[in-house]
XYZ file of C-alpha atoms in Angstrom:
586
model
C -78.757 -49.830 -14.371
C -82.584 -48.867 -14.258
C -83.893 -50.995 -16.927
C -87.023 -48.305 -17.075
C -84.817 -46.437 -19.081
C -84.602 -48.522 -22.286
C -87.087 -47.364 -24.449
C -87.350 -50.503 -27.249
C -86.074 -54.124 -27.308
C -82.376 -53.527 -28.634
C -81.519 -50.600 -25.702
C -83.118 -52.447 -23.179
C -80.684 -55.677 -24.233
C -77.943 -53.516 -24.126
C -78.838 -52.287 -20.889
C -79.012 -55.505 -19.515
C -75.718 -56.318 -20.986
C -74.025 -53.642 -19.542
C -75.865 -54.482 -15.909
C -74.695 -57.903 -16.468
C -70.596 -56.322 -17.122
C -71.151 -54.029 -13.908
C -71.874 -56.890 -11.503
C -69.098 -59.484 -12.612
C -66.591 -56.793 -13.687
C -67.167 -53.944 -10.920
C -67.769 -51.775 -13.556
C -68.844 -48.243 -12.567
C -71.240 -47.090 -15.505
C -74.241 -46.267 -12.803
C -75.151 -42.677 -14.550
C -76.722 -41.900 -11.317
C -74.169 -42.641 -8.940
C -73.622 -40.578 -5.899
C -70.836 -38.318 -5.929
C -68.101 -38.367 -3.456
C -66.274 -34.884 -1.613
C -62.632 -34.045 -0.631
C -62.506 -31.124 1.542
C -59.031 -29.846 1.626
C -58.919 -26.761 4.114
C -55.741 -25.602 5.260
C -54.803 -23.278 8.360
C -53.894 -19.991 8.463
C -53.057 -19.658 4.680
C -52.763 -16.589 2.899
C -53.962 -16.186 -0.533
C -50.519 -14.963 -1.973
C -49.033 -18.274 -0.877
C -50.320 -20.148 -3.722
C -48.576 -20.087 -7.350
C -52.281 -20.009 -8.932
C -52.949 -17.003 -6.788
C -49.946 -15.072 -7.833
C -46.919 -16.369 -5.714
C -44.247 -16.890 -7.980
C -41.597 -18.176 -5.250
C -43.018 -20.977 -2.751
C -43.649 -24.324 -5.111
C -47.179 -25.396 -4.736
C -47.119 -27.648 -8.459
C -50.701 -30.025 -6.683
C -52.617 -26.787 -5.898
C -51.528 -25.235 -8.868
C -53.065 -28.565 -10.928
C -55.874 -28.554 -9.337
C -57.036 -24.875 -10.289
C -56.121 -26.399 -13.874
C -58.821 -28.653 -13.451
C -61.113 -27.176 -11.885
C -62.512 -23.341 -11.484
C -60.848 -20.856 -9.307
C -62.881 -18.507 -6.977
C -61.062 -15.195 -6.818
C -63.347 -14.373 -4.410
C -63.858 -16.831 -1.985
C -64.037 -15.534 1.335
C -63.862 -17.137 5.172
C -67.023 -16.994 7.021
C -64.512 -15.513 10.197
C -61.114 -14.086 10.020
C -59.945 -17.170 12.640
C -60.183 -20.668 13.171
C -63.096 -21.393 15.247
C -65.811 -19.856 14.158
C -64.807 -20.014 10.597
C -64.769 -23.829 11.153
C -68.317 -23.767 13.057
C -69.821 -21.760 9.967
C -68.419 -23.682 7.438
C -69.387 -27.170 8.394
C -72.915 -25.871 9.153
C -73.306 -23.228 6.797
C -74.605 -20.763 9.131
C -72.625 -17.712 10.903
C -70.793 -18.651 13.969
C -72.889 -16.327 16.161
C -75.984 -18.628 15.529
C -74.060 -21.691 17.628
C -72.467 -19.096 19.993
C -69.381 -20.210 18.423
C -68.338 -16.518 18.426
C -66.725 -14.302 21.553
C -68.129 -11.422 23.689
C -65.881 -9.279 25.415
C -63.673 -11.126 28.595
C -64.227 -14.199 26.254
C -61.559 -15.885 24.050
C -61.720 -15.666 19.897
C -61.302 -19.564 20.253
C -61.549 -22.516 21.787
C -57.831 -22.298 23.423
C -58.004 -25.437 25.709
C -58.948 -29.074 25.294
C -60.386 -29.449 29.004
C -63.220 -26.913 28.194
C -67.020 -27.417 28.185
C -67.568 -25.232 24.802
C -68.073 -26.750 21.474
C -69.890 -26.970 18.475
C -73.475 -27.718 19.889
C -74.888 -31.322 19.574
C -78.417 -29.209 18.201
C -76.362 -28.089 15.335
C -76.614 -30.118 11.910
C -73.898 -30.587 9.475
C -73.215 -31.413 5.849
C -71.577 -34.322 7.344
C -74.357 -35.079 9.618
C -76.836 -35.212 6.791
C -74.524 -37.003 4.016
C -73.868 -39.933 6.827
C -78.307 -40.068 7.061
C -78.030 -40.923 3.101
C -75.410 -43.746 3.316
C -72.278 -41.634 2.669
C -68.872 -42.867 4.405
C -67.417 -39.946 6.412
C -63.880 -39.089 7.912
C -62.658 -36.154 9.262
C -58.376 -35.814 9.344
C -56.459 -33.302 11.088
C -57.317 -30.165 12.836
C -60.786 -30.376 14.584
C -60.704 -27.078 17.295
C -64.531 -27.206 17.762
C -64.216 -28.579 21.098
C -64.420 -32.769 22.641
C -66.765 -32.897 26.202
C -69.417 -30.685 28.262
C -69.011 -32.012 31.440
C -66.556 -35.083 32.036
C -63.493 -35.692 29.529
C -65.377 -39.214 28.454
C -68.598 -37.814 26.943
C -67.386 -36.211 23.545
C -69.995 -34.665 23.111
C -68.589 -32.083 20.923
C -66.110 -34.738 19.434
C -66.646 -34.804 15.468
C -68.144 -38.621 15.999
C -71.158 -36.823 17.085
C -71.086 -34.320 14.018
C -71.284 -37.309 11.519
C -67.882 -38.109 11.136
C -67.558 -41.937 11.265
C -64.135 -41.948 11.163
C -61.621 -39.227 13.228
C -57.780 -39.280 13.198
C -56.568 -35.954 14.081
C -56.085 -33.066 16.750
C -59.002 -32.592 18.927
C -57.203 -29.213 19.252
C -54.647 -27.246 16.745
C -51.322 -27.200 15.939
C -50.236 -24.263 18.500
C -46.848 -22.964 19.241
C -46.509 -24.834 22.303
C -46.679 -27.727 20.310
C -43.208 -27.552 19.116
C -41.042 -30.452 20.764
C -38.477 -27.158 22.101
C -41.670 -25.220 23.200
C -40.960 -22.883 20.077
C -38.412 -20.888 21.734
C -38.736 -18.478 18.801
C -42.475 -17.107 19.525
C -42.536 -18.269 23.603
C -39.429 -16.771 24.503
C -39.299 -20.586 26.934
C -35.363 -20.425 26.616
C -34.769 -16.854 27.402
C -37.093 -16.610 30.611
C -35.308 -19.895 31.648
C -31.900 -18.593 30.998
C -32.658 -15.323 33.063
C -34.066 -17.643 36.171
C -30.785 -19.532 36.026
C -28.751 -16.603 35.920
C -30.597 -14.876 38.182
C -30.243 -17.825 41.176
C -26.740 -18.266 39.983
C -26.146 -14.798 40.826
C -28.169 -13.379 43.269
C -29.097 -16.480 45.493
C -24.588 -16.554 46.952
C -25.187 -12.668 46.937
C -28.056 -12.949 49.701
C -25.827 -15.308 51.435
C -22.745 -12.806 51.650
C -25.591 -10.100 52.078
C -26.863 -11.903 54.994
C -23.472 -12.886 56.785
C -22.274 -9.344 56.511
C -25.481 -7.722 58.026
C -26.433 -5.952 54.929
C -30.186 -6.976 55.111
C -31.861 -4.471 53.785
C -29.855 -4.981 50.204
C -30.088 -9.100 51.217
C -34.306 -8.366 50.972
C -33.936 -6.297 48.123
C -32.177 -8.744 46.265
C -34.801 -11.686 47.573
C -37.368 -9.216 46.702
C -36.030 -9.636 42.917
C -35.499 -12.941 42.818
C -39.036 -13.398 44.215
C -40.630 -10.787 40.931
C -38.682 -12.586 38.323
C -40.163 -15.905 39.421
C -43.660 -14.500 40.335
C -43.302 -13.473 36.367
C -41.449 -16.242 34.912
C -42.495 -19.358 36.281
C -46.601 -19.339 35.840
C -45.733 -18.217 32.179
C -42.834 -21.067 31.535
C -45.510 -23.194 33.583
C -47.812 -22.392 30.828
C -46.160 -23.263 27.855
C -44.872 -26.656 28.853
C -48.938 -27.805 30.115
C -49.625 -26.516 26.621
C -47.304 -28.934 25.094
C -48.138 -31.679 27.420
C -52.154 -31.067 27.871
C -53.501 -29.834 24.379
C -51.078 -30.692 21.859
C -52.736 -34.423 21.602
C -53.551 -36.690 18.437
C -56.376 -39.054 18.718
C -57.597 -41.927 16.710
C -61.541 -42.211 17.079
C -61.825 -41.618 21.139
C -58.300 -43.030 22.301
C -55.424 -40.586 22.709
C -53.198 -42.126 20.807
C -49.850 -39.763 20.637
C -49.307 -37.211 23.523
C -47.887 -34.412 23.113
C -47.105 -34.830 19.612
C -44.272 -35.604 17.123
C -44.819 -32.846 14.490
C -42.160 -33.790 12.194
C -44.342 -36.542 10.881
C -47.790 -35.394 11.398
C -48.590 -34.375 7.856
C -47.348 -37.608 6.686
C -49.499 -39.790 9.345
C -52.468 -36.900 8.599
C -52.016 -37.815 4.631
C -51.603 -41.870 4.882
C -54.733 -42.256 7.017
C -56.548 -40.191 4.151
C -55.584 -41.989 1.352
C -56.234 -45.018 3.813
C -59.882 -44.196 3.991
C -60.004 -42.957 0.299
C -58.771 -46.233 -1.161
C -60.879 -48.344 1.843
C -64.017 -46.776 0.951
C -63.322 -46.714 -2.845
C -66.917 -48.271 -3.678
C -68.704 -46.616 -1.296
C -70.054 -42.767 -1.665
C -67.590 -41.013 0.892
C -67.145 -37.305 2.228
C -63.105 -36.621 3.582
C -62.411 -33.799 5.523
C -58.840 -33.289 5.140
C -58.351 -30.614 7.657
C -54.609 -29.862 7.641
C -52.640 -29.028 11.023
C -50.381 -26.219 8.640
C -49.208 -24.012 7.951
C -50.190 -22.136 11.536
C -47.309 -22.554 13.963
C -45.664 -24.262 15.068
C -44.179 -24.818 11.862
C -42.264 -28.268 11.492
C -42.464 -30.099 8.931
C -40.364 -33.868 8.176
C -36.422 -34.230 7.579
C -37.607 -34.431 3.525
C -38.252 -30.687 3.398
C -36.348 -28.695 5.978
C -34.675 -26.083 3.673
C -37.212 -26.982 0.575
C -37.911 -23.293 0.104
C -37.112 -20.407 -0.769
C -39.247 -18.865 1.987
C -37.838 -20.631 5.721
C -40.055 -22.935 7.974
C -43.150 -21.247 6.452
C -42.570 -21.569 3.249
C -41.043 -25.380 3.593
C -44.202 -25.837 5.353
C -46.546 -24.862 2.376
C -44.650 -26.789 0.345
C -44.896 -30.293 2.383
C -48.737 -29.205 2.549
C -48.592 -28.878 -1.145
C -47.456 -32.326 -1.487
C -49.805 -33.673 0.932
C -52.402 -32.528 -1.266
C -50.750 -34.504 -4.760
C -50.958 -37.426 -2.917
C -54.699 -37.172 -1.827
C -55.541 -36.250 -5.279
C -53.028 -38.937 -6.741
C -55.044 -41.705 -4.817
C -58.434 -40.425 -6.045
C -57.001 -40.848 -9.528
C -55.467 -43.703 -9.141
C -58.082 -45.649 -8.138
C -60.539 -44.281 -11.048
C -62.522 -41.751 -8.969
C -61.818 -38.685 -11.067
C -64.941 -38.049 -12.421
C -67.155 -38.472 -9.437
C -65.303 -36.813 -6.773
C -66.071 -33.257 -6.313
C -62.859 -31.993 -4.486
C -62.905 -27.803 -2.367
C -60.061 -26.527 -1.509
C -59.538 -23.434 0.782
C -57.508 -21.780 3.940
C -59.999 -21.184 6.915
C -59.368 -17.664 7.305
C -56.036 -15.190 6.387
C -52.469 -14.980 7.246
C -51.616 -14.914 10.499
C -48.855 -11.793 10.355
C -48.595 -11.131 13.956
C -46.217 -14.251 13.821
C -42.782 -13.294 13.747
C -39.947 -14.322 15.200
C -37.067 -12.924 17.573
C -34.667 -13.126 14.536
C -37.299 -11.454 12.356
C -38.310 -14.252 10.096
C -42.038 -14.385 9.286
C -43.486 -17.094 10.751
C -46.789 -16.224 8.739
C -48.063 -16.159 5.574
C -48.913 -13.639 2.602
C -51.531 -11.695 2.102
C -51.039 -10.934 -1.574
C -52.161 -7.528 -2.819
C -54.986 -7.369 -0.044
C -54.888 -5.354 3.541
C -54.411 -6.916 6.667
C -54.621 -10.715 7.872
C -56.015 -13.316 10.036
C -58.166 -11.593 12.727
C -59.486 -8.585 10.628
C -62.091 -8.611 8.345
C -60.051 -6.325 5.837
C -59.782 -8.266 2.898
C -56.499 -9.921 3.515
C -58.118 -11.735 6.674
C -61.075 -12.663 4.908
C -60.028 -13.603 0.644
C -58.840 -17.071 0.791
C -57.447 -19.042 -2.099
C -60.172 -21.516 -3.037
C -60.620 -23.937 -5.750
C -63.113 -26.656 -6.799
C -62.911 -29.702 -9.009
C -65.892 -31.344 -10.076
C -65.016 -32.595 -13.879
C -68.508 -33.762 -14.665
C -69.748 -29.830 -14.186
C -67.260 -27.837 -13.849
C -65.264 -26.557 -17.128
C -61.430 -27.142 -16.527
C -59.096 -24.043 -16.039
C -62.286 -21.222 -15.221
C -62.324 -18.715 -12.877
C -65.073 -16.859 -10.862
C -64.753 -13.122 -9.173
C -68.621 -13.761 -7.879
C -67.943 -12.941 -4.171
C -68.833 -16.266 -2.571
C -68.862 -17.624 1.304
C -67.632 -20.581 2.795
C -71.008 -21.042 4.515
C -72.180 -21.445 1.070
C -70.508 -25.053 0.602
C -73.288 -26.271 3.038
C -75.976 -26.065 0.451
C -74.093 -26.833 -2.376
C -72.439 -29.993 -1.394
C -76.038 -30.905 -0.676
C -77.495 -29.842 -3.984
C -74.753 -31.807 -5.686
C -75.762 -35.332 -3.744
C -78.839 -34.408 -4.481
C -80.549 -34.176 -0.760
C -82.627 -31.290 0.280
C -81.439 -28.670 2.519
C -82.569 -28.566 6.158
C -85.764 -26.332 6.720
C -86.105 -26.557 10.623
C -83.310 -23.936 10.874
C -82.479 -20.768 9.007
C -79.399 -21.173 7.063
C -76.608 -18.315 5.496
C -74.800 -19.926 3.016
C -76.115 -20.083 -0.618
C -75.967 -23.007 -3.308
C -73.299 -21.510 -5.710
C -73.479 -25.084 -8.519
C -74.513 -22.715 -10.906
C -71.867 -20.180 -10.154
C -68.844 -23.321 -9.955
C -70.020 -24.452 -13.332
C -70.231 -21.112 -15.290
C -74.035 -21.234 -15.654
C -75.048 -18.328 -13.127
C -77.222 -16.210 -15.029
C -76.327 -13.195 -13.520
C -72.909 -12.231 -12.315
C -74.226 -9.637 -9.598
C -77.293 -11.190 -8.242
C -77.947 -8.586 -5.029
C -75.941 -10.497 -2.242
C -75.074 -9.205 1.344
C -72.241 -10.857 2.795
C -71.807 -9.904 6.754
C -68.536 -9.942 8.603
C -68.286 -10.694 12.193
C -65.318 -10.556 14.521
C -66.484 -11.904 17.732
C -70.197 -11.577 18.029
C -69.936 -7.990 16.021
C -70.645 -6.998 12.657
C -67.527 -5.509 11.448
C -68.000 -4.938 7.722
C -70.544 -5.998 4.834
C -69.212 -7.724 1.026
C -72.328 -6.272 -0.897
C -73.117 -7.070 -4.548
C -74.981 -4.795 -5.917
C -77.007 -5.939 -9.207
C -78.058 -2.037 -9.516
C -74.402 -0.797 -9.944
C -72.796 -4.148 -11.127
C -70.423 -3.513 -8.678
C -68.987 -5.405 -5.416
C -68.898 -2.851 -2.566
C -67.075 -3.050 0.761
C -68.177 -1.368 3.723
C -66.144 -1.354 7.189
C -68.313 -0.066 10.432
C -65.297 -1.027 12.536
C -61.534 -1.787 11.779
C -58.566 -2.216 14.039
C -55.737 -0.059 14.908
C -52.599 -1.168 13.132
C -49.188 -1.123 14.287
C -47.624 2.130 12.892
C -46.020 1.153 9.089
C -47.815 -2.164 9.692
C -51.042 -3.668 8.483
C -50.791 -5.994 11.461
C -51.490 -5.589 15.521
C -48.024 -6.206 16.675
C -49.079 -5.340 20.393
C -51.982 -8.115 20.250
C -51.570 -12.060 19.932
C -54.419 -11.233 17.476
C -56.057 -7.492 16.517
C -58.865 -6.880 18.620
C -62.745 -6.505 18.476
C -63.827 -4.191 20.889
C -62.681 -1.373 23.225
C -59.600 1.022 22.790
C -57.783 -1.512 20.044
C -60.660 -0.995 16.918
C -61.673 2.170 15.367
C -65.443 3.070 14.933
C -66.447 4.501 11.421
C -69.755 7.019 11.083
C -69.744 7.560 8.407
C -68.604 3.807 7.629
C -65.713 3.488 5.391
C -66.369 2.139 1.485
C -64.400 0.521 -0.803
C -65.306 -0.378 -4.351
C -63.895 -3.813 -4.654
C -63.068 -3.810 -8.504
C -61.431 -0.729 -8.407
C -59.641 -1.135 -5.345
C -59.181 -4.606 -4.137
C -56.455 -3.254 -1.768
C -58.828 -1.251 0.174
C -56.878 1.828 -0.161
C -59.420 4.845 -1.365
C -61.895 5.334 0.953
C -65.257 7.250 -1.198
C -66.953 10.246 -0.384
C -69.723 8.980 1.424
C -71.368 11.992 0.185
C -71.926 11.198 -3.401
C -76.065 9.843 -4.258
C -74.866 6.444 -5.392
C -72.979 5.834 -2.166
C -75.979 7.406 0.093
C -77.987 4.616 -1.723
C -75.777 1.428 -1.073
C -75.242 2.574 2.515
C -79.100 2.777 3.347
C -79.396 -0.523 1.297
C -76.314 -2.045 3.804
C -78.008 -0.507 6.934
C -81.372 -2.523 5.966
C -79.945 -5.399 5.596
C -77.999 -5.477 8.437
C -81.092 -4.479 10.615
C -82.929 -7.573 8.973
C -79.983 -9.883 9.316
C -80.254 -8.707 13.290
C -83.692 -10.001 13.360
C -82.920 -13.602 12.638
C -80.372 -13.614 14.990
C -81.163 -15.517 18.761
C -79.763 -15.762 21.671
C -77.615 -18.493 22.825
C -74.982 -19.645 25.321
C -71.352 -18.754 24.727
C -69.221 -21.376 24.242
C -66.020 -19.686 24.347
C -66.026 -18.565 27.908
C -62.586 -18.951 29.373
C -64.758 -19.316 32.362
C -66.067 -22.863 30.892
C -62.015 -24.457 31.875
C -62.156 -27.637 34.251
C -58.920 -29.213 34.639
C -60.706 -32.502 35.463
C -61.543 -32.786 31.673
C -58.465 -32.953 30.551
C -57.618 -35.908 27.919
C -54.875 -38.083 29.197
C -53.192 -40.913 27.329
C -51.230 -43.748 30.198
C -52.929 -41.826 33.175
C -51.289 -40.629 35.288
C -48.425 -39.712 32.921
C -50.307 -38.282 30.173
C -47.294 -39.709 27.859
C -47.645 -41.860 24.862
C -46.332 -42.550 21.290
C -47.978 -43.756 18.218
C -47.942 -46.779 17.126
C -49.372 -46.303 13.152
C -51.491 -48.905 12.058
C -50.533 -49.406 8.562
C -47.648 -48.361 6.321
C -46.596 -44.522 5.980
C -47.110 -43.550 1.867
C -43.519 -43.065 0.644
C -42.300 -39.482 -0.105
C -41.891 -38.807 -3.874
């Protein structure tokens, strides 16, 4: 207690008094104590998976309570429709394509190996990076996917340790399909390209004996011939999935590989006791927890306690584990009086992921609510994300915001709420929404560009227009849906470029209150649209400007097997051994 502030004899005793209680009693009365932040992102998640955001049928109570308690952005949007560069933008509040976090064409969306050079640059700066310079305890849990090493598998330097993360107990990868303990026979078709090999030898390999022995050669090469295609076809694929498994579905504890591959059924539980671990370690110490959750993108698993917990399959007993995960991390923060000084975000990194279904035709994705499209697009089903924040000593319990906001703008607000000054040595995207969280904007459409990139290209443009007090949408480029779909069946995920996307002159618009499903195109003829599209063009063209170039660091060219990360070399096999005692499920 700053004794400055007692202004006559009698405060300034009580003052002391109350100094005196703090240091024998550990109470915490310090007005100006720093303020600690939960990050709670989850992958792939669609906005109409969450009760709060309309989804009447999957059970998500935690989530649900925290919206109570906080305000809800019903406009919250991903700073990239998939994981990487929505990742990269939101730690350092700037667009993906500044780090070169982004893909070109012949380059990958993602990062989509652990033994490659690419990764979040070492030059870049994070929230965490800066929060760690002003004494602040950081962890980051789960999913990292922003690469480990640049040129041996030993010098991490794109490992979150050298992002400011003190602490890192997670996936230096994601949770990917291979990842599955039977290779996710339901996406990878593994059991049905091994059952046609076996038939296949069974069959033809005694046939090109009797072939042979009989002096039919010609049919005996014909048949080889087959044999020869089907494993020329099969085998590098099945090859494939089972490095996969072995080689990037790893779990690390600081730099050690400590589980390899990985036991899914109890990841979330290991993900959420290390997190309340830290919480309740670092209790009297300002700390920042990224809680960066391995679901609900597939390979969905989830433990023994909620197989068949839904009403919705794997995916939806996967949102609900995640659901619980989250009551517990918010549990411990009450628990051990932290309430009030703990500013807690939640939000999915990006859409639903509805290119994920399986042979038997269950969705193995999520829901994209009343919006168009999902993960990979930058219609507004890829992009809205359910997002919440809980700060009680600003924000008013049970608001809601439709203010289009960015995940690059948590960046600058985390920072105004510690109180530290933004960087000025770089340029920086994201915008300090406090006011906006806590009700006090002072006005609702304050002119905002928000620019969409998939890959390195500007696919569409949020725009809030103060003139019109209106939020517009315009799309230069879109992709090419499966017909009756509002997903790219024929592509792992919907393309950015070439023959899969659709060019737009004039560019489509969409007036976002009106039509939040993107449904209506408008007549791009009319004087008010003529205006907002000359307004979009500038801004775009000025945006341009401030963009550099820099090295790609998604270049599938950038694999070197020698980096690989290898627990019990050479048998790149191992089991975790979990250092303190699993939280019990409820």
């Amino acid at each position: 207690m700053n004794a400055g502030m007692c202004s006559s004899t009698t405060i300034f005793l009580v003052c002391t008094f109350l100094a005196l209680l703090s240091s024998v009693f550990g109470l915490k009365i310090d007005p100006q104590k720093p303020q600690n932040f939960v990050i709670l992102m989850v992958d792939d998640l669609g906005i109409g998976d969450v009760g709060c955001f309309g989804n009447d049928t999957i059970k998500t109570p935690n989530i649900d309570k925290l919206a109570s308690e906080g305000v809800k952005l019903e406009h919250g949007l991903a700073a990239a429709p998939v994981c990487t560069p929505s990742r990269a933008a939101f730690l350092t509040g700037r667009y993906a394509v500044r780090s070169g976090m982004v893909g070109w064409p012949n380059d990958n969306k993602v990062l989509v190996r652990t033994a490659l050079t690419g990764g979040l640059p070492s030059e870049e700066v994070t929230f965490a990076k800066i929060l760690k310079q002003h004494g602040y305890k950081t962890a980051f849990v789960g999913k990292w996917h922003l690469g480990m090493s640049c040129n041996t598998s030993k010098d991490f330097c794109h490992h979150p340790k050298n992002h400011g993360f003190s602490h890192f107990y997670g996936l230096p990868h994601t949770n990917q399909r291979e990842c599955a303990d039977n290779f996710s026979p339901e996406l990878n078709d593994f059991d049905k390209m091994l059952k046609t090999l076996f038939t296949s030898f069974v069959v033809i390999f005694p046939a090109l004996i009797a072939l042979t022995r009989f002096g039919m050669i010609k049919v005996a090469v014909v048949a080889f011939l087959l044999l020869s295609y089907l494993f020329v076809i099969y085998v590098p694929e099945m090859a494939n999935i089972v490095a996969s498994n072995w080689f990037d579905c790893i779990l690390m504890r600081g730099k050690e590989v400590v589980e390899q591959p990985i036991n899914l059924g109890t990841l979330t539980h290991r993900l959420t006791s290390d997190a309340t671990e830290f919480i309740e370690k670092h209790q009297d110490d300002p700390f920042l927890l990224f809680m960066s959750f391995a679901k609900v993108h597939t390979a969905l698993k989830t433990s023994e306690n909620f197989v068949n917990h839904s009403k919705h399959g794997r995916y939806g007993d996967n949102v609900e584990e995640m659901d619980w995960a989250v009551g517990k991390i918010l549990s411990k923060i009450e628990e051990l009086g932290l309430f009030d000084d703990t500013m807690v975000y939640f939000t999915s990194d990006h859409g639903p992921h509805l290119e994920e279904v399986a042979r038997d035709g269950e969705m193995c994705g999520g829901f994209q609510g009343i919006f168009k499209g999902g993960k990979g697009t930058n219609w507004e089903g890829g992009i809205r994300v359910p997002t919440i924040a809980r700060w009680p000593k600003r924000i008013p319990p049970g608001t809601k915001t439709d203010v289009p906001t960015s995940s690059l703008d948590f960046f600058p607000t985390v920072l105004k709420v510690a109180g530290i000054k933004v960087p000025e040595n770089r340029v920086l995207d994201g915008e300090d929404i406090l006011e906006v969280l806590t009700g006090k904007a002072s006005d609702r459409f304050q002119e905002r560009f928000i620019f969409h990139y998939c890959d390195a290209v500007i696919q569409a443009v949020t725009f809030a227009d103060n003139e019109s007090s209106k939020v517009w949408k315009i799309h230069y480029i879109t992709p090419q849906f499966s017909p009756g779909t509002e997903a790219c069946m024929q592509h792992f995920l919907c393309p950015c470029f070439g023959e899969g996307v659709n060019i737009h002159d004039p560019p489509l618009v969409f007036d976002l209150g009106s039509d939040p499903g993107e449904k209506s195109p408008l007549d791009t003829n009319t004087a008010v649209i003529r205006r907002l599209l000359r307004k979009t063009k500038s801004a775009v063209e000025r945006h341009n400007l401030t963009i550099q170039a820099v090295p790609s660091q998604l270049s599938s060219r950038a694999f070197l097997p020698w980096m690989q990360l290898c627990c019990n070399p050479p048998f790149c096999s191992c089991k975790e051994n979990f250092p303190f005692e699993l939280i019990p499920f409820d």
